Amino acid sequence: MPPGLRVWWSRVRGLLGRRALERDVADEVRSHLEMLIEDHVAEGMTPAEARTRARREFGNQLATRDRALDSWRFARLESLVRDLRHGLRGIRRAPAFSAVILLTLALGIGATTAIFSVVYTVLLRPLPYPEPDRLVWIGESAGTADGISVTWGNLLAWEAQSGSFEMMAAYARGANRTLTGEGEPRVTSGWVVSHDFFPLTGWRAAAGRLFTEADDRSGAPPTIVLTHSFWQSALGGADAVGRLLTLDGSAYEVIGVLEPGVEFLDPQVDFYLPTGLFFSGAADRTRHGSIRVVARLAEGRSVEEAKADLDGILARLARADPGPEDDHRAYVLPLSTVVRGDLGSTLWLLMGAVGLVLVLACANVASLLLGRSVVRRREMAIRSAIGAGRGRLVGQLLTETLALAGLGGIVGVGLAHLGLAWLVARGPWGVARLADVAMDMPLLLFAAGLTVLVGLISGTAPVLTRRADVVAALKEGSPSAGAGRAGQRLRGTLVVGEVAITVVLVFASTLLVRSLVTARSAGPGFDVGRLLALELRLPAGTYPSADSRRQFYETLVSRLESHTWVESASAVGCPPTWGDCGDWWYSIVGRPPPARSEVPVGLFDVAQPGAFAVLGVPLRAGREFGPRDRAGPPVAIVNETLASRWWPSPADAIGASIKIGGPYQDGSVVEIVGVVADASQTSPDVPARPEYWLPFASDPHGRMTVLVRTQGEPGAAIPAVRRLVSDLDPTLPVWSLRSFDDVVAGTLATRRFSTWLLTLFAVLALILAAVGVYGVLQQWVSARRSEIAIRMALGAGRSSIFGWVGLHACTLVGVGLGLGLALALGASRWLGAVVFGVSPRDPITLALVVLGVILLAAGAAGLPLTRAIGVDAGRELRRT
Amino acid sequence: MSTVDDPPERLEFLQGTLEVLVLRSLAGEPNHAYGISQFLERQSNRAFAVDNGSLYPALQRLLQRGWITAEWGKTPNGRRARYYTLTRAGREQLAEATSRWERFVEAMGLILVPEG
């Protein structure tokens, strides 16, 4: 151990073994004295003489002992403890003052920590898989479509030829099956994965085994791996390995159960099936299923290098065997990007906003402390005069602030904990990772760091204005007269900054509120009242043929329509606001064929006759599908966005033909018979994409959404709808049955939530800024009472005093307002991503903000102004 | 000349003089604080009057650095006393300090007592 460290360590031990040290030194001094006395007696002195002599010779015993022990102490630490005690005493002496500071800090720290927890969990925390930084997600891209499925052929070529990856695994979501034979029939959802999926995610089996390479080969036996939660809910946690489960009428042998608490992209997976069941063995490069690839990059490979490598392999394949997909390329993203989704902009906006609130809180606390430091000038001056060094005083001030900040931090973490529970419960995040957000070590460290930072920042202001003007401070009679000019200036600056920040926050929240209002009044583009959505998935086992599926849905719809409580009914594959259920290429027959990379993409779907009438989506031209479309020439309906891209008016589109799949893919040519208005595909604040529909009868899916417009309250019809379904097929589970009201309300939930939070922050900012403005003006007025009295004595009227103080207030607020508006306009660039329907530099919003801030300032300045004009000149002048 | 172009080290050595002398006094045999002060006074022909207010803290500092150890023992007169013993690190430190001091004295001598 080096001597420096050894000394330090000895002090640590000294702290613990203090008593033993003290005893040793005291004993040593005593024995020293006794030996001295002994020697003196031996020289011939009387014992009394010897003792006196020895004491004199030894010197000050007490000081010797103390100085010997001093070297074992942490001098700094002990003075810190002293400062801390002093600081806590100060907090108790001024309870109201301390409470305001504490509350301000707790709110700032708490809000920041809560939002940061969400940001950290969703955006920053490493993914829970081995080597998360090297995991990538791979799809194919072709022309304008990115992330489409990878073909088996391409995947096999990549696996065999690429050196950029340590491991690659295929997965396909949405292997949904109806489970029978375990109580009520139920809809279950599974994924198909290749065997490397499990080593990639690092998951282990809680029982049995996971897939091996043999399970990837075609002709693999029908096996199944269950998730822990499905094993619990479906099989009651009973011994499962080796059991047979019946899914869609086929038996699968359970070979393993996964460990609990693992998930990948989708929290609601019930089971995993091996790829061998679906992979035919034929490596056709153009046969798209629905597989995507997750892979781990080889050590030191970048995403770009890996993509270039995969693209090279695709290009080689295209040269060796030209085909329709020669322009396909790899689409490679870091897995974290895929997992984190598109919450980024919203979360960073909230983080920025809450950061500004924290800055405001710091500024307010600094300002309050500055105000108080004026009062404490004399105390400090006296301490300085009796020998406390400047460093010592600064240390004491900072310690006091840090003590306050520490308390604020503790309360803040408590607030953050509550706030977080609320955020998780109420937030429409749709992010599974958020469920496991907790105030764990990294977040507590963040809160602690934040607290220290906040304490230092707000504690620095009073220190900065502390000059060595001891004499002046001691000579001054009154603590306020002329004192702390520098402090006043600094507080003025702080208030200007506070107003500016508030303007930015209020501006942003007003923009979001206006966006929300616009999005809401824009509406979803169809009639959501009294409308039910019944989702069904017909199992391939019981409905193997297109005819059986068509017949089922047609019977269901006609039975529904026969009831009096149903106004109308129909079905589509993917109703409005359901999101992106699939897109495909198309091209317009008779137009010059687009280049391979330019083939347009549209959402595509199927619809039964009358579906748009039931939805209340207006027809712009032509007609809906009818019964005759089943047998007649192939037809399509397009939405207004698609029609307006190619034709001047909707009517011009009627009679034109589109080629499904575009010029480079197989697909039929269909005639446009109708153009319907745009309805929200995901949510009212997302612009519509081109979309086209084919008649359900021409391509009867098993997976449809039946639309039911009821006569009365839709909730009351729900049991009747369920009964109808089970009358038709008792083994068919209802996938979902909801009122559109709920669905549509959900589409704006994220926007509503972030708007709400941002508005909350803006209100907090307004309150903090109001307190700041009030505090500074109040101090300004009380420092100028004599000046006001003199002005009054010299004949100034109340209105002129009012004007004088008012001018000061207006200067502070005006400068802050100007600065804030400049900042807000600068920030509007980043707000563009979250604003809908209003310009990010919307003048009405700006006007509203200016008005709001002026009102705030007037409110905050009111009391100080009244105090100023209420000064009793005679009494004030006699007092001085 | 190269031996004297290191002023901070020399200064430190001067400040730590008492500590070096204590180490030297323990070079022969373990001793207690009273014995050490007697030794120093005797060896310096009473040029040094050892102040206990400095000696005790110096002993503690040496203990903290691990250059000496302390143990309670008995004096020849049968009295209980705390005996200090030089450790190996302390011995090395003493050798180093002594050689530094010799170089220092030599350099000072060259300047203060010119030849001839």
XYZ file of C-alpha atoms in Angstrom, chain A residues 3 6-7 10-11 21 24-25 27-29 31-32 34-36 38-39 57-59 64 67-68 71-72, chain B residues 32-34 37-38 52-54 56-57 59-61 63-67 72 75 77 79-82 84:
52
model
C 2.079 5.700 2.062
C -1.974 3.989 3.998
C -2.360 7.325 5.791
C -5.344 4.736 8.910
C -7.678 7.710 9.274
C -6.203 5.717 20.144
C -2.999 4.866 24.112
C -1.857 8.433 23.771
C -1.338 6.375 28.807
C 1.804 7.167 26.902
C 1.888 10.756 28.135
C 4.152 7.030 31.534
C 6.428 9.661 29.987
C 6.340 9.275 35.444
C 9.694 8.426 33.921
C 10.671 12.119 34.039
C 11.613 9.151 38.452
C 14.751 10.574 36.873
C 9.406 20.292 31.289
C 6.838 18.189 29.522
C 4.814 21.200 28.394
C 0.203 17.405 23.056
C -2.165 17.373 18.370
C -1.057 13.762 18.374
C -3.164 13.457 12.527
C -5.687 10.621 12.714
C 9.803 5.103 24.023
C 8.940 8.781 23.537
C 10.864 9.936 26.619
C 13.723 12.887 23.324
C 16.605 12.095 25.690
C 6.680 17.103 23.137
C 3.955 19.018 21.282
C 5.917 18.251 18.078
C 4.031 13.170 19.684
C 2.338 14.196 16.417
C 5.396 9.756 16.128
C 1.743 9.392 15.083
C 2.562 10.425 11.513
C 2.987 5.203 12.660
C 0.411 6.115 10.009
C 2.965 5.791 7.227
C 3.999 2.404 8.498
C 7.629 3.405 9.123
C 3.519 -1.567 25.068
C 11.367 -0.378 30.989
C 12.915 -0.167 35.909
C 7.651 0.714 34.291
C 5.012 0.323 31.512
C 6.032 2.301 28.400
C 5.097 2.422 24.734
C 8.511 2.238 19.027
